[in-house]
mmCIF file of C-alpha atoms and ligand atoms in Angstrom:
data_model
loop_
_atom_site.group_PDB
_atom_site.id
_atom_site.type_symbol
_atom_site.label_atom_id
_atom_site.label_comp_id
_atom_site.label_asym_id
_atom_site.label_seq_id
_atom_site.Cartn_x
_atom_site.Cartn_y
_atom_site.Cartn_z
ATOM 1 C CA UNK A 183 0.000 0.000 0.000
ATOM 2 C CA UNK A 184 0.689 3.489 -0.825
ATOM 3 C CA UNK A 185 2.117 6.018 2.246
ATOM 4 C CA UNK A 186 -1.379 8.193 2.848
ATOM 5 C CA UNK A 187 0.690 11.737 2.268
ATOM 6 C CA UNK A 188 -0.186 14.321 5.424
ATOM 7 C CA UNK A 189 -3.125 16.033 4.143
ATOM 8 C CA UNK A 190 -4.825 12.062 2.856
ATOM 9 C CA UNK A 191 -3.976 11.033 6.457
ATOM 10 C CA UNK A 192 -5.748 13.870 8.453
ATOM 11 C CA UNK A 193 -8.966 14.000 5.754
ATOM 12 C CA UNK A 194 -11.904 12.294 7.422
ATOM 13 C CA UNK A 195 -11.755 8.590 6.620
ATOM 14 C CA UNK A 196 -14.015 8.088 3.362
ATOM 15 C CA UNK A 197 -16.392 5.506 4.553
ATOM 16 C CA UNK A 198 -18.455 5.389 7.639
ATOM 17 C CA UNK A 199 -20.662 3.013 8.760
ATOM 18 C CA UNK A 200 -23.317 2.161 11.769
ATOM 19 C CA UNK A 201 -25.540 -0.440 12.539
ATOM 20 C CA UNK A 202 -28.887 -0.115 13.962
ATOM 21 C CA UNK A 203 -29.871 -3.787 13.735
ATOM 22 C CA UNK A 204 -29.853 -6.151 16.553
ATOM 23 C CA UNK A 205 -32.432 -8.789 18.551
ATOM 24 C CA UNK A 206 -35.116 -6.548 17.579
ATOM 25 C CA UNK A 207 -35.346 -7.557 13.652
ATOM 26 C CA UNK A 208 -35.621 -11.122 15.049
ATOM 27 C CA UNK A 209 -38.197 -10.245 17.281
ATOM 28 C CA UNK A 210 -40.286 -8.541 14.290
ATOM 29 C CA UNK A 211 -40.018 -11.906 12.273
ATOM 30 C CA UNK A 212 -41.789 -13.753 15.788
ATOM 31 C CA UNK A 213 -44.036 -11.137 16.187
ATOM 32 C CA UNK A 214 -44.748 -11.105 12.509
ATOM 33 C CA UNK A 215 -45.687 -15.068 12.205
ATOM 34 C CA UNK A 216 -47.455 -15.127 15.557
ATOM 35 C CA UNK A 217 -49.508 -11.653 14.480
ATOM 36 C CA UNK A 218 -50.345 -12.926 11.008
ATOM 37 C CA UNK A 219 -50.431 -16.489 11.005
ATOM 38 C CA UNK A 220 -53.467 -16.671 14.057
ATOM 39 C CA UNK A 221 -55.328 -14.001 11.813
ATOM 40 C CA UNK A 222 -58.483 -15.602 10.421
ATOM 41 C CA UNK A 223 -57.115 -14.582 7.360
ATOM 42 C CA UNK A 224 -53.519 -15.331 7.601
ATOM 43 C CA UNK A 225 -50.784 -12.727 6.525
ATOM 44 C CA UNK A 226 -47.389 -12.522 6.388
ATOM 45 C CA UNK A 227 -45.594 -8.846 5.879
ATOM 46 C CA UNK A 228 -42.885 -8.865 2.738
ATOM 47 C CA UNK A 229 -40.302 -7.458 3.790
ATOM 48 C CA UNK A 230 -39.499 -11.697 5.284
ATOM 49 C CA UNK A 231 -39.095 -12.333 1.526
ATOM 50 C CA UNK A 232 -35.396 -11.407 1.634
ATOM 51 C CA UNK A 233 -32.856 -13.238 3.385
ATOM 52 C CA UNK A 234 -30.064 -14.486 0.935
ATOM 53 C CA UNK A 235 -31.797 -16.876 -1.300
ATOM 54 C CA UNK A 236 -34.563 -14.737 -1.305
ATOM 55 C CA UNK A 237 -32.121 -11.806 -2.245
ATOM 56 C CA UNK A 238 -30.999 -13.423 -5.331
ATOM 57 C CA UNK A 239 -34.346 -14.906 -6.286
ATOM 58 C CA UNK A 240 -35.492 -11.120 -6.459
ATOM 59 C CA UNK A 241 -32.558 -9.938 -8.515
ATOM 60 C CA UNK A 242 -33.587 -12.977 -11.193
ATOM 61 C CA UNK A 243 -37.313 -11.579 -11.443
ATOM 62 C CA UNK A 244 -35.765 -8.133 -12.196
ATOM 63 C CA UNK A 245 -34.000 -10.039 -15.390
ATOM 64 C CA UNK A 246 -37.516 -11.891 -16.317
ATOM 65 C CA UNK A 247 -39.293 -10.905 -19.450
ATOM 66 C CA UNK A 248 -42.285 -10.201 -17.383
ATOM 67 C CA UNK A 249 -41.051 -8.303 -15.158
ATOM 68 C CA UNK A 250 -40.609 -5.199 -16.286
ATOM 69 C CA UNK A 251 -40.494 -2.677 -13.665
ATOM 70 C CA UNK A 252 -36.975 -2.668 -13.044
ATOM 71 C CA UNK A 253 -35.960 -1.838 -16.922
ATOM 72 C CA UNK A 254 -38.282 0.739 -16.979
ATOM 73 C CA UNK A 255 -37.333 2.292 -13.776
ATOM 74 C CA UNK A 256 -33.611 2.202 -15.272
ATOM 75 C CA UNK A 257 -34.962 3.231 -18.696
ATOM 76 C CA UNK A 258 -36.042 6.404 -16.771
ATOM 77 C CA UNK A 259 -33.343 7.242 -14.706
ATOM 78 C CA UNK A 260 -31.015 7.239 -17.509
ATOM 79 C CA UNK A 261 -33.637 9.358 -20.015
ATOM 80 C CA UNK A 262 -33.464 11.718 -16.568
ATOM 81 C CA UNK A 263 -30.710 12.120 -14.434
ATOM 82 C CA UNK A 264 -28.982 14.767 -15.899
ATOM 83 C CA UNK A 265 -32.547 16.739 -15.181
ATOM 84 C CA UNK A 266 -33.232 15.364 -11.912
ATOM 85 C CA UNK A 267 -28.821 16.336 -11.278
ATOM 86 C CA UNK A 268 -29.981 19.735 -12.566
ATOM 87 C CA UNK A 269 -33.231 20.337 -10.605
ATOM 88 C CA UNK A 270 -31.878 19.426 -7.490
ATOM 89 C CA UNK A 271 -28.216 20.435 -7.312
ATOM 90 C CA UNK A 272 -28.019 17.583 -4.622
ATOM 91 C CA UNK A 273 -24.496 17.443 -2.716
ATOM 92 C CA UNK A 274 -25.980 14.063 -0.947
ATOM 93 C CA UNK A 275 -28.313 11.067 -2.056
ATOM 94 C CA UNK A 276 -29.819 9.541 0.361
ATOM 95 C CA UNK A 277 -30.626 5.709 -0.641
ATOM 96 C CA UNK A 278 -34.093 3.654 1.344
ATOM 97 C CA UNK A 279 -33.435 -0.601 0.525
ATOM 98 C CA UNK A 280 -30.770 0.540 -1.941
ATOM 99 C CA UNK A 281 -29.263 -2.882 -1.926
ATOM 100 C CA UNK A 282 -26.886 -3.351 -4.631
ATOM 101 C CA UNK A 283 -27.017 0.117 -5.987
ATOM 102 C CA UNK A 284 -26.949 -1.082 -9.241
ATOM 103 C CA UNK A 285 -29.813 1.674 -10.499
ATOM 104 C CA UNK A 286 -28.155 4.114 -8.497
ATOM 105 C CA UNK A 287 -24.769 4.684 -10.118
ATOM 106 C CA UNK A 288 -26.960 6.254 -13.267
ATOM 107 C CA UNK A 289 -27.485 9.159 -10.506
ATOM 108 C CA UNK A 290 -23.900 9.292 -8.773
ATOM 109 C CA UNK A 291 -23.180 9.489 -12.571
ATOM 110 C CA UNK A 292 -25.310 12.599 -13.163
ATOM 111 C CA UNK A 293 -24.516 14.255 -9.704
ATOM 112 C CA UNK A 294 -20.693 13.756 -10.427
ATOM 113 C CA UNK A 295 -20.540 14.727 -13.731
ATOM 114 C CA UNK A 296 -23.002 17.930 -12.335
ATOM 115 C CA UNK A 297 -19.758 18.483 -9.959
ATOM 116 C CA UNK A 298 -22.059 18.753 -6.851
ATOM 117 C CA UNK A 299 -21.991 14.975 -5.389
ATOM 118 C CA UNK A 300 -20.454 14.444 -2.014
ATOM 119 C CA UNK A 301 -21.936 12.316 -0.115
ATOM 120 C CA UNK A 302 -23.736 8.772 -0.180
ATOM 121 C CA UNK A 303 -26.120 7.838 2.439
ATOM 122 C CA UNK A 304 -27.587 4.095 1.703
ATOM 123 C CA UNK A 305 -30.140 2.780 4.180
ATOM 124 C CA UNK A 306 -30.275 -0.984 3.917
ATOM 125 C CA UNK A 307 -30.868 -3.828 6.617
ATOM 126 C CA UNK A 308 -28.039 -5.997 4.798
ATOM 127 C CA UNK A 309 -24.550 -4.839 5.714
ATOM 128 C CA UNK A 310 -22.388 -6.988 3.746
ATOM 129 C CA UNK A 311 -24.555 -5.259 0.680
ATOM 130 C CA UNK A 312 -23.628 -1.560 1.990
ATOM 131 C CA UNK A 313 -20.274 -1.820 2.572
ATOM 132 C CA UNK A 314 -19.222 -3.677 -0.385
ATOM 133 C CA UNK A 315 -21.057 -0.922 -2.404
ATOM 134 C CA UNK A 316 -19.290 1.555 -0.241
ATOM 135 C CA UNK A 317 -16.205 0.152 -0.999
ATOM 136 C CA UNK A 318 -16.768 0.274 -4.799
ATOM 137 C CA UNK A 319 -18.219 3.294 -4.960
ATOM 138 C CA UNK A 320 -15.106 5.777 -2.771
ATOM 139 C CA UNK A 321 -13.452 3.990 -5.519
ATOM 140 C CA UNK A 322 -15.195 4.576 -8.393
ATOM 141 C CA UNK A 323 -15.931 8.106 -6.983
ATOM 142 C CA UNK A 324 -12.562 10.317 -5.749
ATOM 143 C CA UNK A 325 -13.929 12.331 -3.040
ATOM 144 C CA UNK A 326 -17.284 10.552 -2.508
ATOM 145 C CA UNK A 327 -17.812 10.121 1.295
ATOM 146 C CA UNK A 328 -20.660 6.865 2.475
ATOM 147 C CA UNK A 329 -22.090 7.140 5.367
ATOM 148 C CA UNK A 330 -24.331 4.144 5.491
ATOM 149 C CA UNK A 331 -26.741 3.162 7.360
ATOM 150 C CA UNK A 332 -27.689 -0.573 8.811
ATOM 151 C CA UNK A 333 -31.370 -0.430 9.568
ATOM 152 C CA UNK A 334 -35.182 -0.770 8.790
ATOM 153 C CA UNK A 335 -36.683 1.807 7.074
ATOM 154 C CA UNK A 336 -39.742 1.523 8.903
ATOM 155 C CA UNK A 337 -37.968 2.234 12.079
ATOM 156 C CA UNK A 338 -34.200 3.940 11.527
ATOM 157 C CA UNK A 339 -34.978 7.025 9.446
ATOM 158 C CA UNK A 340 -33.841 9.161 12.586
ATOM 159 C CA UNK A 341 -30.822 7.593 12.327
ATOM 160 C CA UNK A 342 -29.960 9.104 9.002
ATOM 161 C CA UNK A 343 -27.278 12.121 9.098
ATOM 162 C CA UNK A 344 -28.384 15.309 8.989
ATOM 163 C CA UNK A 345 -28.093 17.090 5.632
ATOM 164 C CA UNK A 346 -24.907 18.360 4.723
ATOM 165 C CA UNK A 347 -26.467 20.611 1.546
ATOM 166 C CA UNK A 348 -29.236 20.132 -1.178
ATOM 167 C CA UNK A 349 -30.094 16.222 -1.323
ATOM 168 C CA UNK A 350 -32.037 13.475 -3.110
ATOM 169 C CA UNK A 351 -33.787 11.017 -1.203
ATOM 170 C CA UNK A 352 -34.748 8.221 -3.340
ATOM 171 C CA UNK A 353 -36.854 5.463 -2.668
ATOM 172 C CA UNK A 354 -36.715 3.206 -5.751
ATOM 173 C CA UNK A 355 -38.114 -0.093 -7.252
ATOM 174 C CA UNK A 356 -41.743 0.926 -6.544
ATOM 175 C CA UNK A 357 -41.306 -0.617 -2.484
ATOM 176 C CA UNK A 358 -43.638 1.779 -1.682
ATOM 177 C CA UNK A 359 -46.236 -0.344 -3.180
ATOM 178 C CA UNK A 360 -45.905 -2.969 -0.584
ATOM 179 C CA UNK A 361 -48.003 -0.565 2.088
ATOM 180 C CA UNK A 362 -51.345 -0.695 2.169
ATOM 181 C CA UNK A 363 -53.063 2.751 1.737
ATOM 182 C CA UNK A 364 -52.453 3.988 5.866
ATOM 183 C CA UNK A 365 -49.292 2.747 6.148
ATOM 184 C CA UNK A 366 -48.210 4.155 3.230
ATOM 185 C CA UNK A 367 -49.373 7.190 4.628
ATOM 186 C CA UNK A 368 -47.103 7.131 7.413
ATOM 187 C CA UNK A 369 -44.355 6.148 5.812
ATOM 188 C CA UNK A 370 -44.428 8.303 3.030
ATOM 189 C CA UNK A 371 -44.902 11.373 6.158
ATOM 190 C CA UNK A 372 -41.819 9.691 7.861
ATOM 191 C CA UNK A 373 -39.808 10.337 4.781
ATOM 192 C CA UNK A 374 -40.785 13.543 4.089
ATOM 193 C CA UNK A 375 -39.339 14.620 7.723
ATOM 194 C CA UNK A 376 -35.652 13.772 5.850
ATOM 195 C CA UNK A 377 -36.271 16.395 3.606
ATOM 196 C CA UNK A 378 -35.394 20.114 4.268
ATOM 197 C CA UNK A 379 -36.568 23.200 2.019
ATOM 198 C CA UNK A 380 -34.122 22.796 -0.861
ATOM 199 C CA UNK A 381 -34.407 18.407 -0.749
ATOM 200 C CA UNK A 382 -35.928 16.482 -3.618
ATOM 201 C CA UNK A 383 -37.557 12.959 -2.758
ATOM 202 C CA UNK A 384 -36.623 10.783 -5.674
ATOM 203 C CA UNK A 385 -39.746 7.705 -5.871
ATOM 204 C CA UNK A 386 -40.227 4.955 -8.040
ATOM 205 C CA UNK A 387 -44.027 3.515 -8.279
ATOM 206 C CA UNK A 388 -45.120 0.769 -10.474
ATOM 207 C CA UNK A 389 -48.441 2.210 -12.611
ATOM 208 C CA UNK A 390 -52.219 0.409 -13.284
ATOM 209 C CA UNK A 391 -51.859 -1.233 -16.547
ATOM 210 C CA UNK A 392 -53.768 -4.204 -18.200
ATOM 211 C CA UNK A 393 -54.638 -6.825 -15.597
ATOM 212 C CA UNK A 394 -53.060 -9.697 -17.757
ATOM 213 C CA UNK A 395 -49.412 -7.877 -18.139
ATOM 214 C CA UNK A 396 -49.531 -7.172 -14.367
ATOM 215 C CA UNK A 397 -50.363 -10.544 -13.557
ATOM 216 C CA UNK A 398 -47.719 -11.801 -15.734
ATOM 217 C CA UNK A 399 -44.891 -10.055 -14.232
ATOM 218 C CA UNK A 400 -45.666 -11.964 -11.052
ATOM 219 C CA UNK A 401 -46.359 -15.128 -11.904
ATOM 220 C CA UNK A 402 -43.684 -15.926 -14.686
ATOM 221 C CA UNK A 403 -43.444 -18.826 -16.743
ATOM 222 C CA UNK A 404 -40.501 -19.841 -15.593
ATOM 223 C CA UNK A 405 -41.567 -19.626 -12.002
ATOM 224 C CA UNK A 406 -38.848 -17.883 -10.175
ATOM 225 C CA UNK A 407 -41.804 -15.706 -8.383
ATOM 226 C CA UNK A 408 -43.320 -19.099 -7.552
ATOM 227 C CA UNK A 409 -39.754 -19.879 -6.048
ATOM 228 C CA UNK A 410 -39.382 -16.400 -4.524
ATOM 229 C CA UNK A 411 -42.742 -16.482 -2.791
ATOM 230 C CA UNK A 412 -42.444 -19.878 -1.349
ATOM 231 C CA UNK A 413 -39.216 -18.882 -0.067
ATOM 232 C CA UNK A 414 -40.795 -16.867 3.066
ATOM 233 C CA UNK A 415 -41.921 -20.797 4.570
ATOM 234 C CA UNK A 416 -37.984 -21.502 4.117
ATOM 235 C CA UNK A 417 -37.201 -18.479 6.361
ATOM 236 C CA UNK A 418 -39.709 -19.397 8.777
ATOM 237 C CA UNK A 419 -38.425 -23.168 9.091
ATOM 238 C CA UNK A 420 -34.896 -21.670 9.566
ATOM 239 C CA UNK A 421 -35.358 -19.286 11.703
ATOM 240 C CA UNK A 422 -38.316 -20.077 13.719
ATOM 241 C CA UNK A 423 -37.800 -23.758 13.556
ATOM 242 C CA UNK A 424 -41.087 -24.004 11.605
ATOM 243 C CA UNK A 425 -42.095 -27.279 9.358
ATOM 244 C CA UNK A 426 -43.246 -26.062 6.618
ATOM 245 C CA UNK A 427 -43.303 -28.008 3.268
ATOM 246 C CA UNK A 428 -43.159 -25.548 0.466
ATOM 247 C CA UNK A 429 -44.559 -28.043 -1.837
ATOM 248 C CA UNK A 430 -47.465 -27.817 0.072
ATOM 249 C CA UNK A 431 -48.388 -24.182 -1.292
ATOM 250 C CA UNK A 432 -49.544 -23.226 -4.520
ATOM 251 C CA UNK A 433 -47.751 -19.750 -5.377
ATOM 252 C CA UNK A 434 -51.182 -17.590 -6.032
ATOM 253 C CA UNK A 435 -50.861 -13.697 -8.103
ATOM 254 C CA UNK A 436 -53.915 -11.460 -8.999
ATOM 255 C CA UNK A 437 -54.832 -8.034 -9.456
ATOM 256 C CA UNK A 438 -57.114 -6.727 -7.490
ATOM 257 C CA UNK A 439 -59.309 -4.401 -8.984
ATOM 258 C CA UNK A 440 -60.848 -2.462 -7.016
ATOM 259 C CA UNK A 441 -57.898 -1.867 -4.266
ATOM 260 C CA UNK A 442 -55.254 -1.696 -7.588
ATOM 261 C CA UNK A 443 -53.189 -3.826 -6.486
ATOM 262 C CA UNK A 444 -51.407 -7.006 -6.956
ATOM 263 C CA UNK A 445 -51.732 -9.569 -4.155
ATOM 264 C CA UNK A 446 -49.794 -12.902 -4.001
ATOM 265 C CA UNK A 447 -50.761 -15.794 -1.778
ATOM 266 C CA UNK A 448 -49.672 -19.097 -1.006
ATOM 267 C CA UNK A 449 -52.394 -21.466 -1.160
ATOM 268 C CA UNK A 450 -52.188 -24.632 0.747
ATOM 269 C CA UNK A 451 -52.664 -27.900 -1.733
ATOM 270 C CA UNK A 452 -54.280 -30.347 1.265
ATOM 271 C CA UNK A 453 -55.288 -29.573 4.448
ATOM 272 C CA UNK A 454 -52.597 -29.743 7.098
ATOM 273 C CA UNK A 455 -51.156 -28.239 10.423
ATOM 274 C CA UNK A 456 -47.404 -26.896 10.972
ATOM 275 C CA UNK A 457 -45.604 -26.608 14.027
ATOM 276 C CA UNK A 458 -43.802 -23.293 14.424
ATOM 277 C CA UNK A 459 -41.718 -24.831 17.480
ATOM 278 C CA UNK A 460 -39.971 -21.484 18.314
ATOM 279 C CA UNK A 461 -43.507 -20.083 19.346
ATOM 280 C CA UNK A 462 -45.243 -23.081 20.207
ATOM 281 C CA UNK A 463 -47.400 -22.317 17.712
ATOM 282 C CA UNK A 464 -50.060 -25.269 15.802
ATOM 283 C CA UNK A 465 -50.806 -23.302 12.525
ATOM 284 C CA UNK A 466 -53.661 -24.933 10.699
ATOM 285 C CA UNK A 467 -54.177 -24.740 7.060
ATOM 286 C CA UNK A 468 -57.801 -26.037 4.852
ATOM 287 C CA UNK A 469 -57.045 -27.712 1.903
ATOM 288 C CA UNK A 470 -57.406 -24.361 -1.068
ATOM 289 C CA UNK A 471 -56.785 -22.032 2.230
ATOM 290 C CA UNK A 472 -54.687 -18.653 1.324
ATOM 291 C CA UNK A 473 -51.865 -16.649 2.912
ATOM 292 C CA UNK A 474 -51.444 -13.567 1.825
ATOM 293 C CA UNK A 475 -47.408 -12.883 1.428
ATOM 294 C CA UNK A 476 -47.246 -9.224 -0.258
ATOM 295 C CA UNK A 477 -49.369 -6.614 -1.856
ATOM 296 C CA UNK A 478 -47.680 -4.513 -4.560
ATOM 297 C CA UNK A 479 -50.221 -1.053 -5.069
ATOM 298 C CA UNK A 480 -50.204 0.332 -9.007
ATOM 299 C CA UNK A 481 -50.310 4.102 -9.297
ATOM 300 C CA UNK A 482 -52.365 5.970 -11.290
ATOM 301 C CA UNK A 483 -51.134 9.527 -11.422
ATOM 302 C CA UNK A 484 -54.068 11.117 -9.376
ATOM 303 C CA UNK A 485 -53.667 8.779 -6.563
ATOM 304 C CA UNK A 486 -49.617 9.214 -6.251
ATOM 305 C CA UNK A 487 -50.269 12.664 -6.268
ATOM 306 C CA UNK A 488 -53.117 12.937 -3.643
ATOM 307 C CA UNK A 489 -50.341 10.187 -1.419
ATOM 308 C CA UNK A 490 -47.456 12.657 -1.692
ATOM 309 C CA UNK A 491 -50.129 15.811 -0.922
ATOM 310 C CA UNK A 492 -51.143 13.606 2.487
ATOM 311 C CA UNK A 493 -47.579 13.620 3.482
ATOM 312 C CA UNK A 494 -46.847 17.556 2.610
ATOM 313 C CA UNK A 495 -45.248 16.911 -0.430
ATOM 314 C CA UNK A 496 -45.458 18.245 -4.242
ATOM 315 C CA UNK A 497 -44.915 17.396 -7.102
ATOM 316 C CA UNK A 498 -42.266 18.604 -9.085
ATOM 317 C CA UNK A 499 -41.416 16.498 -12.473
ATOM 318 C CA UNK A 500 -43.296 13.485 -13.771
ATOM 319 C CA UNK A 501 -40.863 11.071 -15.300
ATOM 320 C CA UNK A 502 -42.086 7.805 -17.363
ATOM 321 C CA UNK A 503 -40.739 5.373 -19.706
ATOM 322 C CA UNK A 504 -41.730 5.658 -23.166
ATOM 323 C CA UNK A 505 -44.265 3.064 -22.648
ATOM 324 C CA UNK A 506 -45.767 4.604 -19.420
ATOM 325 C CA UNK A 507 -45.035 1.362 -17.240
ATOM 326 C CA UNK A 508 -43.649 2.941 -14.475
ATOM 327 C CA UNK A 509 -43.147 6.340 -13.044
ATOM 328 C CA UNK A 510 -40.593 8.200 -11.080
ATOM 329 C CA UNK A 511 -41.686 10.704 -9.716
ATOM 330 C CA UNK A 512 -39.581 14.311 -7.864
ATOM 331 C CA UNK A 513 -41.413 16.020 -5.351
ATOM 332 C CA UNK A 514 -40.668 18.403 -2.218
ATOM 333 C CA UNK A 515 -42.126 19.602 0.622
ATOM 334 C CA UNK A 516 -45.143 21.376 0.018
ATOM 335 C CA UNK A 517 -45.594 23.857 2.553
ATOM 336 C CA UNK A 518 -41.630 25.289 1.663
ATOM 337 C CA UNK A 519 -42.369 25.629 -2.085
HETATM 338 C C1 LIG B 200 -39.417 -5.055 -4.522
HETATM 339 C C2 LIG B 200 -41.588 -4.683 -3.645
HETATM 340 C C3 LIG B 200 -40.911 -3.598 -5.644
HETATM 341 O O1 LIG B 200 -43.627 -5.470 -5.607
HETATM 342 O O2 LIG B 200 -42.754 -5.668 -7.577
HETATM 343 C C4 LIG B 200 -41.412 -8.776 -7.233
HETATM 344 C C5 LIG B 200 -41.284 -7.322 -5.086
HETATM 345 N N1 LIG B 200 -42.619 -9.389 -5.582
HETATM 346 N N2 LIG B 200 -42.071 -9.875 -7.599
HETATM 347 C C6 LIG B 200 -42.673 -5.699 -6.357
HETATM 348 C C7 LIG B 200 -41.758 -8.452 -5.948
HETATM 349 C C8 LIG B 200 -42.804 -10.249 -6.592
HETATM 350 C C9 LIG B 200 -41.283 -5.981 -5.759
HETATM 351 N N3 LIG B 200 -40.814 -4.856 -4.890
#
């Protein structure tokens, strides 16, 4: 290695990191099952979806031909970021669930190449993800400080830095869809308190389209969703010491008209009863019963915009892919404008 030269030396070290997580995330999974699995119609929240297998089963749905709300979202960004750069002369970008980052290096692009970018702030609940994309990106990016942050979304936002100028938060992949209508509310509030009167918030929301594409994109024919759904009973017999059989479950996905949105179950082929030993818990299943594992909203512009009013924010830019899939949308606090 290289002798850091005085001035390198006494610079603040490029990459800072802190972790928020602890016995409380496995707590949430416990509560989670023992909450939605004694409903009389049983539930499980998403966000279970994603341990490592389910990690990678996600990023091979983004690559399906059905799926197509990660190419548009990207098809966007790159149409945009040199606007959205320009708009917001952000110093910072502040990433919710940014994961790998892949979608965001279109913006560091834009930001960089703007001459404003400073700072990275991801928010993610997988650390080996954040700091490997810290590490790659200080080196990608001379100058670029990460300050990331290990957490839940739902409960760490105070945990992010204050701002240190103009920033972007961005909240990609149309996640937002996975609240129902009041908790969407609150979340989308909760964000809004990250943003000052010169901040942008950067959101990616899947649109209402043709029932039969929708439905498509999450049941493919290959059946990686199928695979990706079942996968939640896998992190349930790992981590609760559950005995599930995910053969038992049918992977279920429909839109739901009237609520526009996509719903996907798990419905059980025979009639049967797990143990979930870690909560001494008999769960009992009829043969064609449903759980519901995730419900993924579809915007239509009216609604997205009456959402971000509810939380104080306005709109600033529309942005959508030639073939109006998806939308990204900038907005900022409503009151400051
Ligand atoms: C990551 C929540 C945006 O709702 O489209 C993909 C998750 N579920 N296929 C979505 C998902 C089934 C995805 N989000």
């Amino acid at each position: 290695m290289e002798p850091l030269t005085t001035s390198e030396a006494l610079e603040k070290p490029a990459i800072r990191i802190e972790s928020h997580l602890g016995e409380a995330e496995e707590r949430s999974l416990a509560e989670d099952v023992l909450d939605g699995l004694t409903r009389p119609f049983k539930e499980l929240p998403p966000k279970h979806f994603y341990d490592s297998r389910g990690a990678e089963l996600f990023d091979r749905i983004c690559e399906l031909p059905e799926y197509y709300p990660t190419r548009a979202e990207r098809t966007i960004l790159t149409q945009s970021a040199d606007e959205i750069a320009r708009l917001t002369a952000a110093v910072e970008l502040v990433e919710l669930g940014s994961g790998t980052a892949a979608k965001t290096r279109v913006l560091l692009d834009a930001l960089h190449t703007a001459g404003t970018l400073r700072r990275y702030v991801p928010v993610d609940v997988t650390e080996s993800m954040v700091r490997a994309c810290a590490r790659e990106l200080t080196g990608e990016y001379p100058g670029l400080e990460v300050h990331g942050v290990i957490g839940d979304f739902e409960r760490h936002l105070d945990r992010v830095p204050p701002a240190t100028g103009p920033r972007i938060v961005a909240f990609l992949g149309g996640t937002i869809g996975n609240f129902p209508p009041g908790s969407r509310r609150r979340v989308l509030r909760e964000i809004a308190h990250l943003l000052g009167p010169g901040d942008h918030l950067l959101m990616g929301t899947d649109l209402v389209k043709d029932p039969n594409v929708l439905e498509a994109a999450y049941d493919d024919a290959q059946g990686v969703t199928a695979e990706f759904n079942r996968n939640v009973l896998r992190v349930l017999n790992r981590e609760l010491d559950a005995d599930f059989d995910p053969d038992d479950f049918e992977h279920v996905a429909l839109f739901d008209r009237e609520h526009e949105w996509i719903e996907m179950r798990l419905r059980s082929r025979r009639e049967h009863t797990t143990l979930v030993r870690e909560l001494d818990l008999c769960v009992h299943f009829d043969a064609g019963e449903e759980l519901r594992t995730e419900i993924s909203a579809k915007f239509t512009p009216e609604r997205l915009e009456g959402d971000l009013a509810t939380a104080g924010l306005s709109l600033v830019r529309w942005l959508t892919d030639p073939d109006g899939l998806f939308a990204l949308t900038l907005s900022r606090r409503a009151e400051l404008s």
